[in-house]
mmCIF file of C-alpha atoms and ligand atoms in Angstrom:
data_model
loop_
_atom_site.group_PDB
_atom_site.id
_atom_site.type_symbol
_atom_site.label_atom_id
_atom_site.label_comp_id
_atom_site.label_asym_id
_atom_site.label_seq_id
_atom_site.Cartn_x
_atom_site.Cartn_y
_atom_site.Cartn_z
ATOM 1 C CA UNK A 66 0.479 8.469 14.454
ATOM 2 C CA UNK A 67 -1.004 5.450 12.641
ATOM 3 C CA UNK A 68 -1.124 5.433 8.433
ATOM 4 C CA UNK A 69 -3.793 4.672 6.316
ATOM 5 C CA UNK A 70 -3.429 4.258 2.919
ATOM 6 C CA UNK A 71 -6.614 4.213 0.625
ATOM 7 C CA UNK A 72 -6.732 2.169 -2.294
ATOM 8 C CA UNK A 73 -9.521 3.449 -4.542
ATOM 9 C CA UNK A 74 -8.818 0.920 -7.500
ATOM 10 C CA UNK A 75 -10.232 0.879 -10.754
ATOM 11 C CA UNK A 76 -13.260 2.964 -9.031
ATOM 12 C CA UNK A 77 -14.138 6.966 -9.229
ATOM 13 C CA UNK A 78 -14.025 9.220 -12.627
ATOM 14 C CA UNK A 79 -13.247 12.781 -12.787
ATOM 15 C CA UNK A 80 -16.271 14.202 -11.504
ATOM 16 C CA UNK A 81 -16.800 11.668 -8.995
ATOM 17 C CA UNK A 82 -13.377 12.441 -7.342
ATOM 18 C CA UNK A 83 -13.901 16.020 -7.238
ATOM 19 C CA UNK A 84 -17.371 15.299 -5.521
ATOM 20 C CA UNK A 85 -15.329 13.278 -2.902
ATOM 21 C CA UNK A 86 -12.885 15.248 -2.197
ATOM 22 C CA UNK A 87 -15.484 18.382 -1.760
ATOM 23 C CA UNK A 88 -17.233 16.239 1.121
ATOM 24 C CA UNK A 89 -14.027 14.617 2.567
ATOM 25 C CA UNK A 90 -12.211 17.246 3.062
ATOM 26 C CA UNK A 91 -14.961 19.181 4.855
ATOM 27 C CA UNK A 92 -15.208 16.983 7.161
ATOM 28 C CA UNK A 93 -12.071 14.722 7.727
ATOM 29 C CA UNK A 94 -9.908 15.581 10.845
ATOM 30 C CA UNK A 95 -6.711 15.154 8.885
ATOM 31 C CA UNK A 96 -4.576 15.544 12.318
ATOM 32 C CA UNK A 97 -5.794 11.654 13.227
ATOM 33 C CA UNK A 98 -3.493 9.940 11.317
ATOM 34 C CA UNK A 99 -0.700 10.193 8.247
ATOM 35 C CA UNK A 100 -3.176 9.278 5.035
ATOM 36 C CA UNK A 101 -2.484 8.708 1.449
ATOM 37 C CA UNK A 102 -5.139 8.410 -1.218
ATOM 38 C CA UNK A 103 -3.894 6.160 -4.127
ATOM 39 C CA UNK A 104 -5.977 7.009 -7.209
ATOM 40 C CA UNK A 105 -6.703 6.135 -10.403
ATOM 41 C CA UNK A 106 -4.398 7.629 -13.020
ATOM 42 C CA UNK A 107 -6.993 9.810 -14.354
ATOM 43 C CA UNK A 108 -8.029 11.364 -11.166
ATOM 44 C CA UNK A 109 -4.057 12.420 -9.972
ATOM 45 C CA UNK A 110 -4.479 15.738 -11.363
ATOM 46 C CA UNK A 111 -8.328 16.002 -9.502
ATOM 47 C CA UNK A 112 -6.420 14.667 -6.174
ATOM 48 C CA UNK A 113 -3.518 17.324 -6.471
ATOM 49 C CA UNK A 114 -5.339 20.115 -6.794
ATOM 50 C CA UNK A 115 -7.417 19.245 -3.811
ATOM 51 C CA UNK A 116 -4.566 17.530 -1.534
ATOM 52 C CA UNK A 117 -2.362 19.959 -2.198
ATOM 53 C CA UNK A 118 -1.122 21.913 0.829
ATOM 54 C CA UNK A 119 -3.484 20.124 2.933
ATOM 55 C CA UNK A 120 -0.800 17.410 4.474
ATOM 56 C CA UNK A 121 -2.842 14.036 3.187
ATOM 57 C CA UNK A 122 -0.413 12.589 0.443
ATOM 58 C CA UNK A 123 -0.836 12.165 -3.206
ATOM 59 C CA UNK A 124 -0.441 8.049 -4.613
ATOM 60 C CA UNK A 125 -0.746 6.129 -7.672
ATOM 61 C CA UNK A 126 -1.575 2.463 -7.360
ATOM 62 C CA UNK A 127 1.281 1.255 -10.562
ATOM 63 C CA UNK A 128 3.537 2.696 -12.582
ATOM 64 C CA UNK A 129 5.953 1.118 -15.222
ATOM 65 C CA UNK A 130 9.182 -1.043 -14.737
ATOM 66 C CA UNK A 131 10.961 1.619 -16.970
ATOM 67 C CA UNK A 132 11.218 5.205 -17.237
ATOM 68 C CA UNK A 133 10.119 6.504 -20.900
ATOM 69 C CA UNK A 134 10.117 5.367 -24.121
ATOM 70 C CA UNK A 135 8.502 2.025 -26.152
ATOM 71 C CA UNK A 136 5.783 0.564 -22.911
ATOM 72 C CA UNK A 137 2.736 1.418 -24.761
ATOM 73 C CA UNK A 138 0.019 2.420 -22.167
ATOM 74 C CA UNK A 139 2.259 2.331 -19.455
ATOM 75 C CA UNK A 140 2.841 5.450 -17.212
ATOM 76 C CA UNK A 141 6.249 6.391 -15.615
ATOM 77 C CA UNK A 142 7.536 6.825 -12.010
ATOM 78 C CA UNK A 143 8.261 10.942 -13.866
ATOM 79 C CA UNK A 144 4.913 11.102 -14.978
ATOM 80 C CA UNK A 145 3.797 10.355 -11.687
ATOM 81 C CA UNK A 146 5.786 12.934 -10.188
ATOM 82 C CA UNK A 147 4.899 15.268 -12.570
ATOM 83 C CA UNK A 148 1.110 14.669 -11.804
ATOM 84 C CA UNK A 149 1.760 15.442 -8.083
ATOM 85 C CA UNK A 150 2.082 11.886 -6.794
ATOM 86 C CA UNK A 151 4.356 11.854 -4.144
ATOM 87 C CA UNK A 152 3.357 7.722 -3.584
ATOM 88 C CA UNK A 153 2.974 4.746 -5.419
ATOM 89 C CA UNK A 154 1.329 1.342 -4.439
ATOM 90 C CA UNK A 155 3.793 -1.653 -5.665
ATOM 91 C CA UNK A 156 2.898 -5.219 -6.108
ATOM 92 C CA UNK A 157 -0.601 -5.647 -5.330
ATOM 93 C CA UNK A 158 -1.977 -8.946 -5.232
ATOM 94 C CA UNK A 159 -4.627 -7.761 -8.254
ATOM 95 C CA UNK A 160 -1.567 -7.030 -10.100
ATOM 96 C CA UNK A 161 0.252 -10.181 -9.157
ATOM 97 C CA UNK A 162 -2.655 -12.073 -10.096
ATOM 98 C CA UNK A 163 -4.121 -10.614 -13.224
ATOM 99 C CA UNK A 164 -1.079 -8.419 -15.232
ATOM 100 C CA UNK A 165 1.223 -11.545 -14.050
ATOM 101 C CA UNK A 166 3.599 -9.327 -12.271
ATOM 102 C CA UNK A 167 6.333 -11.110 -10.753
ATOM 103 C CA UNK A 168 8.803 -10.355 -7.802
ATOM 104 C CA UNK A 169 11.283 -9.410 -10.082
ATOM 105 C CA UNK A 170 9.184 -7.007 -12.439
ATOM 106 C CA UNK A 171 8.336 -5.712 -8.618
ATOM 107 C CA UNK A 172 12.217 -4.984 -7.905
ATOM 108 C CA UNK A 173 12.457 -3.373 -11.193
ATOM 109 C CA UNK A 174 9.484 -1.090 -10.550
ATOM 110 C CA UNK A 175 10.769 -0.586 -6.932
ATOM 111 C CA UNK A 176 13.660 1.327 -8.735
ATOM 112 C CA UNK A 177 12.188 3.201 -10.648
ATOM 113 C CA UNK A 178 10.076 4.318 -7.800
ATOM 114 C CA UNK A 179 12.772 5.451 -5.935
ATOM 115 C CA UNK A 180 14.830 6.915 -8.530
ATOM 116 C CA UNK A 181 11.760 9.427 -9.069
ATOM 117 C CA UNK A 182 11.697 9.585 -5.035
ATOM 118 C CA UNK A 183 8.375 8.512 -4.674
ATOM 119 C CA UNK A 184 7.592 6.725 -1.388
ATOM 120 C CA UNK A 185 6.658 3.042 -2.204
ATOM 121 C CA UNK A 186 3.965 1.074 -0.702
ATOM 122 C CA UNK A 187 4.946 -2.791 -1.617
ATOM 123 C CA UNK A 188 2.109 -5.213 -0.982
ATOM 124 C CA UNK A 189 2.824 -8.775 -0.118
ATOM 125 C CA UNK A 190 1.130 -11.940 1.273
ATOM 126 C CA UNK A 191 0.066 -15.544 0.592
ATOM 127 C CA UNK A 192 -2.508 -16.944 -1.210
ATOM 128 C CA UNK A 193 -5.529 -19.227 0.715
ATOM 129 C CA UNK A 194 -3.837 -22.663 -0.785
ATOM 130 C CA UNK A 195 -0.503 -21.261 0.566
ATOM 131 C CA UNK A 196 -1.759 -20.551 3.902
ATOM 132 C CA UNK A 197 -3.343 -24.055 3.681
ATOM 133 C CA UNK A 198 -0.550 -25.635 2.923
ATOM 134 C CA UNK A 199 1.704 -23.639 5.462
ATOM 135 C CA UNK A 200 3.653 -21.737 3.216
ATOM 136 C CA UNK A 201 2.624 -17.928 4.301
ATOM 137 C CA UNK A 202 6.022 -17.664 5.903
ATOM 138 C CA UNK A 203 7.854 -18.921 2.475
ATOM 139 C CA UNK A 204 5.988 -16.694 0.433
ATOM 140 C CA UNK A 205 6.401 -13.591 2.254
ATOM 141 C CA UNK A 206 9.925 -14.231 2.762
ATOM 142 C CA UNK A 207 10.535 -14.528 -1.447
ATOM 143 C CA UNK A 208 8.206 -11.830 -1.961
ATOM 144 C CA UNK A 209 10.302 -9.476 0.336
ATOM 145 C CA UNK A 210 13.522 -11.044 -0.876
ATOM 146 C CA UNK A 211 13.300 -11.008 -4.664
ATOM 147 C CA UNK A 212 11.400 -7.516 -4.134
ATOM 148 C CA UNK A 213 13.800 -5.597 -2.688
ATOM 149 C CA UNK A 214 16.674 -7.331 -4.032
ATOM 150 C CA UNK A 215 19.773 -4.974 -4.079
ATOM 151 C CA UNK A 216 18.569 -2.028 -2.638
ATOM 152 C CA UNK A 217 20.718 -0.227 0.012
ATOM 153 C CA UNK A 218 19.453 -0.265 3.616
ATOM 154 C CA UNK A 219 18.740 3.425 3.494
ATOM 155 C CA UNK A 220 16.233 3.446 0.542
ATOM 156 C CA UNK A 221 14.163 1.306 3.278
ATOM 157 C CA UNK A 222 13.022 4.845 4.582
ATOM 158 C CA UNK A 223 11.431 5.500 1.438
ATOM 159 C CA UNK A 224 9.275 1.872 1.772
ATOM 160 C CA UNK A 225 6.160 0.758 3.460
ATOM 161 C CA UNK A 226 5.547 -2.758 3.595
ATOM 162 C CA UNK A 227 1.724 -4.187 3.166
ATOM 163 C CA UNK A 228 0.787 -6.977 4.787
ATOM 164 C CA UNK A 229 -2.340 -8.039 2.383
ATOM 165 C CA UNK A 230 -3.515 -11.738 2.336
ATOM 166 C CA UNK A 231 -5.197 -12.485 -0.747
ATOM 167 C CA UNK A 232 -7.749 -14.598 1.080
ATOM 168 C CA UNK A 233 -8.206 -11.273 2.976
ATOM 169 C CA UNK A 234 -9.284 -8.949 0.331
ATOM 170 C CA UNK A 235 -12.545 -7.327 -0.674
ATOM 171 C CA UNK A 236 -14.371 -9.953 0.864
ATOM 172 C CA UNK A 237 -15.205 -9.132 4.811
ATOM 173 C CA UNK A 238 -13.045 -11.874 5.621
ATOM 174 C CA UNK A 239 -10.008 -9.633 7.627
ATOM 175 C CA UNK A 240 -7.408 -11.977 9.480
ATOM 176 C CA UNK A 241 -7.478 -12.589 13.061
ATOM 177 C CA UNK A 242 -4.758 -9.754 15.200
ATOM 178 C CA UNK A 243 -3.096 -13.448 15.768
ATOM 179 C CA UNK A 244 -2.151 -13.896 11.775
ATOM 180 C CA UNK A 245 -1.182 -10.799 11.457
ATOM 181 C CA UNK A 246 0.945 -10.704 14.204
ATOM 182 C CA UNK A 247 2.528 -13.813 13.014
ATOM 183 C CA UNK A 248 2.712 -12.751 9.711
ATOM 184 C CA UNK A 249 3.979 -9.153 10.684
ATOM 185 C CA UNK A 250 6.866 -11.274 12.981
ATOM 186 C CA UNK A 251 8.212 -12.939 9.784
ATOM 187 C CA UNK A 252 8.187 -9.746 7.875
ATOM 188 C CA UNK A 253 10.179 -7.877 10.227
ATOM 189 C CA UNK A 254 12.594 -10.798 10.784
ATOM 190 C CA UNK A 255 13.533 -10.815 6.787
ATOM 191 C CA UNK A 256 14.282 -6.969 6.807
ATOM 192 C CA UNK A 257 16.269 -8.009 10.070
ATOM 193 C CA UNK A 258 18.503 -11.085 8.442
ATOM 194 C CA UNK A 259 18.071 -9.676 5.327
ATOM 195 C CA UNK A 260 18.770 -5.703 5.705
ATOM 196 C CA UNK A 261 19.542 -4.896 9.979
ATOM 197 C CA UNK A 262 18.272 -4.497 13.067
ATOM 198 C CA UNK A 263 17.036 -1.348 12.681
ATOM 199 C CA UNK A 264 15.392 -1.723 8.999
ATOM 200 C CA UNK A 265 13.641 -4.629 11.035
ATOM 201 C CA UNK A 266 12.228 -2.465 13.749
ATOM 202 C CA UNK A 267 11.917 0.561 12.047
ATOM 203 C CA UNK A 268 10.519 0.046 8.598
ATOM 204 C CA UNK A 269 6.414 0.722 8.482
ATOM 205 C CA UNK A 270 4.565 -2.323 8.306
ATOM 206 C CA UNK A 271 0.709 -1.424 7.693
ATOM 207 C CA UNK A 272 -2.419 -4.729 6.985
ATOM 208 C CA UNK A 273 -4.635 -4.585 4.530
ATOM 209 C CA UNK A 274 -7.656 -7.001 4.108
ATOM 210 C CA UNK A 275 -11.312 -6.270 4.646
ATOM 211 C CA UNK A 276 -10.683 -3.381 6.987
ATOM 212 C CA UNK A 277 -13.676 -1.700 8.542
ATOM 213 C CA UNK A 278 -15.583 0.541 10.866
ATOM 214 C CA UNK A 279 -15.944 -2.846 13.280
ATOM 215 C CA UNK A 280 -12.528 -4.028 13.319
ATOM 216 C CA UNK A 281 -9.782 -0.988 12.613
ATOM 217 C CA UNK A 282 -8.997 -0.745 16.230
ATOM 218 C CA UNK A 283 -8.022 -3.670 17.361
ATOM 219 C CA UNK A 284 -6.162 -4.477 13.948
ATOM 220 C CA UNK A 285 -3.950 -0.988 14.648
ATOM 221 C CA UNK A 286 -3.740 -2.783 18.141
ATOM 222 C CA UNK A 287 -1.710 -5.796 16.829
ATOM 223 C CA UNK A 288 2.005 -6.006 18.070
ATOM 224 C CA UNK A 289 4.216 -4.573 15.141
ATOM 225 C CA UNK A 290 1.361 -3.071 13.193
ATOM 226 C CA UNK A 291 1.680 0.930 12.085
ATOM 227 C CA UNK A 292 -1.539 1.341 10.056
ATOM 228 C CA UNK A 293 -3.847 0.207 7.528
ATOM 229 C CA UNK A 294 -4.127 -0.185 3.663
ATOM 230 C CA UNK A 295 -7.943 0.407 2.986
ATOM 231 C CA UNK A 296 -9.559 -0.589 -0.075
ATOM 232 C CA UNK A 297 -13.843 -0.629 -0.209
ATOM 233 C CA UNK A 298 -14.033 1.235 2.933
ATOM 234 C CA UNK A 299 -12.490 4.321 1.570
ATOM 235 C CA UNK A 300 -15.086 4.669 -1.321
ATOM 236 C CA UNK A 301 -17.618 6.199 0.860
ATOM 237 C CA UNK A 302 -16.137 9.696 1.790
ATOM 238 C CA UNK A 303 -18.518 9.763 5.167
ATOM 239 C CA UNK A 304 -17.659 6.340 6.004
ATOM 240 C CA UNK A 305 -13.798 6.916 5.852
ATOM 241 C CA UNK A 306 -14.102 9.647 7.502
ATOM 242 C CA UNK A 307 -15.442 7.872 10.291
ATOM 243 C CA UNK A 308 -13.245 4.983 10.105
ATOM 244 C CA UNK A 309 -10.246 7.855 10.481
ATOM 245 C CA UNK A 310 -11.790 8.914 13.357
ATOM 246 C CA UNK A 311 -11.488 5.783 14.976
ATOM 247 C CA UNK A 312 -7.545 5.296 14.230
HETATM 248 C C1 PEP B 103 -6.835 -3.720 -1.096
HETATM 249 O O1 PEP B 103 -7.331 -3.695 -2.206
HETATM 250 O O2 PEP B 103 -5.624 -3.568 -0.970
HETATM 251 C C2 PEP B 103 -7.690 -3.946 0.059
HETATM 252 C C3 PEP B 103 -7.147 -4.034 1.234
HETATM 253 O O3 PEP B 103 -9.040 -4.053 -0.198
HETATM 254 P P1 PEP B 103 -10.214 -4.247 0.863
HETATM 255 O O4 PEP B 103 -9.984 -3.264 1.984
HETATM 256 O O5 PEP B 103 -11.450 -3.967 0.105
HETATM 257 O O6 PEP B 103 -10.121 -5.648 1.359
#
């Protein structure tokens, strides 16, 4: 069965999740594929009391580098847990970008996600100038690297990797099944060198990037590929319903 994760962002208030999840859930065949909705932190309490019980998994989109104390307006890998999240988004290239979070602040985060056993979705890819200038395989290798730098091979069950190319996102530009393939190669060949054989093979690898209704299937038909991390086409509840339907 596929994966799709759905990134809602910095999108949806209370009200408005609870009105999603009323329609969604009516209608979503959830049987279609293993889904996670990563919320806002304000709507994890709306999404457990609606995804509870129901098999679709509970995700936050950050959480802090540390566990409790002096991180003013930061929220912890336990208060995740304790709001139900079961998942938690790592490394996004918003994140990267705008709260200057760097591979090592990602490692640090990466434990603390799996000290509070959540399942960790860790977001990588290059940049346009890097894949300009040929360095997509150089950047996904030190994002990977530095990322998941002294972990044991085991706590790769409890991570996804995201293949997201920034020149990919939110703007209907999605790679071709070629780059992704190539990219998806590289990625698998690091966990290989880096971790074994089998964290190579087996370790999820999903794409995210502009994924719609036109092009989901023959992105989940690219060599290496086990699902999709969705960002505006999981806003409309009908729409990503449809788009499920299709995975
Ligand atoms: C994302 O934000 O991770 C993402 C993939 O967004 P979009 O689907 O809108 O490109």
């Amino acid at each position: 069965m596929k994966k799709i994760v759905a990134n809602f962002k910095m999108n949806a208030t209370v009200e408005e999740t609870k009105r999603y999840f009323i329609n969604f859930l009516a209608k979503v065949d959830s049987a279609k594929a293993e889904l996670t909705f990563c919320l806002p932190y304000t709507s994890l309490a709306t999404g457990n009391y609606f995804l509870k019980g129901t098999g679709i998994k509970l995700g936050a989109q950050n959480l802090a580098d540390e566990d409790e104390g002096k991180c003013t307006g930061e929220i912890s890998g336990r208060m995740l847990v304790d709001a139900g999240a079961e998942a938690v988004i790592i490394g996004h290239s918003e994140r990267r970008a705008k709260f200057k979070e760097s591979n090592k602040t990602i490692n640090k985060k990466i434990k603390v996600a799996l000290k509070n056993r959540l399942d960790i979705i860790l977001c990588v890819g290059e940049s346009l100038t890097e894949k300009n200038t040929l360095k997509t395989l150089e950047t996904l290798k030190a994002q990977i690297e530095e990322g998941l730098k002294g972990l044991y091979e085991n706590e790769l069950e409890n991570i996804t990797i995201a293949y997201e190319p920034i020149w990919a996102i939110g703007n209907g530009k999605n790679a071709t099944v070629k780059e992704i393939e190539y990219a998806v190669k590289a990625i698998r060949k690091v966990l290989t060198d880096d971790f074994s054989e089998k964290a190579g093979k087996e370790t999820k690898v999903l794409y995210g990037g502009s994924v719609n209704i036109k092009n989901i299937q023959s992105i989940l038909k690219a060599k290496g590929i086990d699902g999709v991390l969705i960002g505006g086409a999981c806003l409309d509840a009908n729409g990503f319903v449809n788009l499920i339907n299709l995975a």
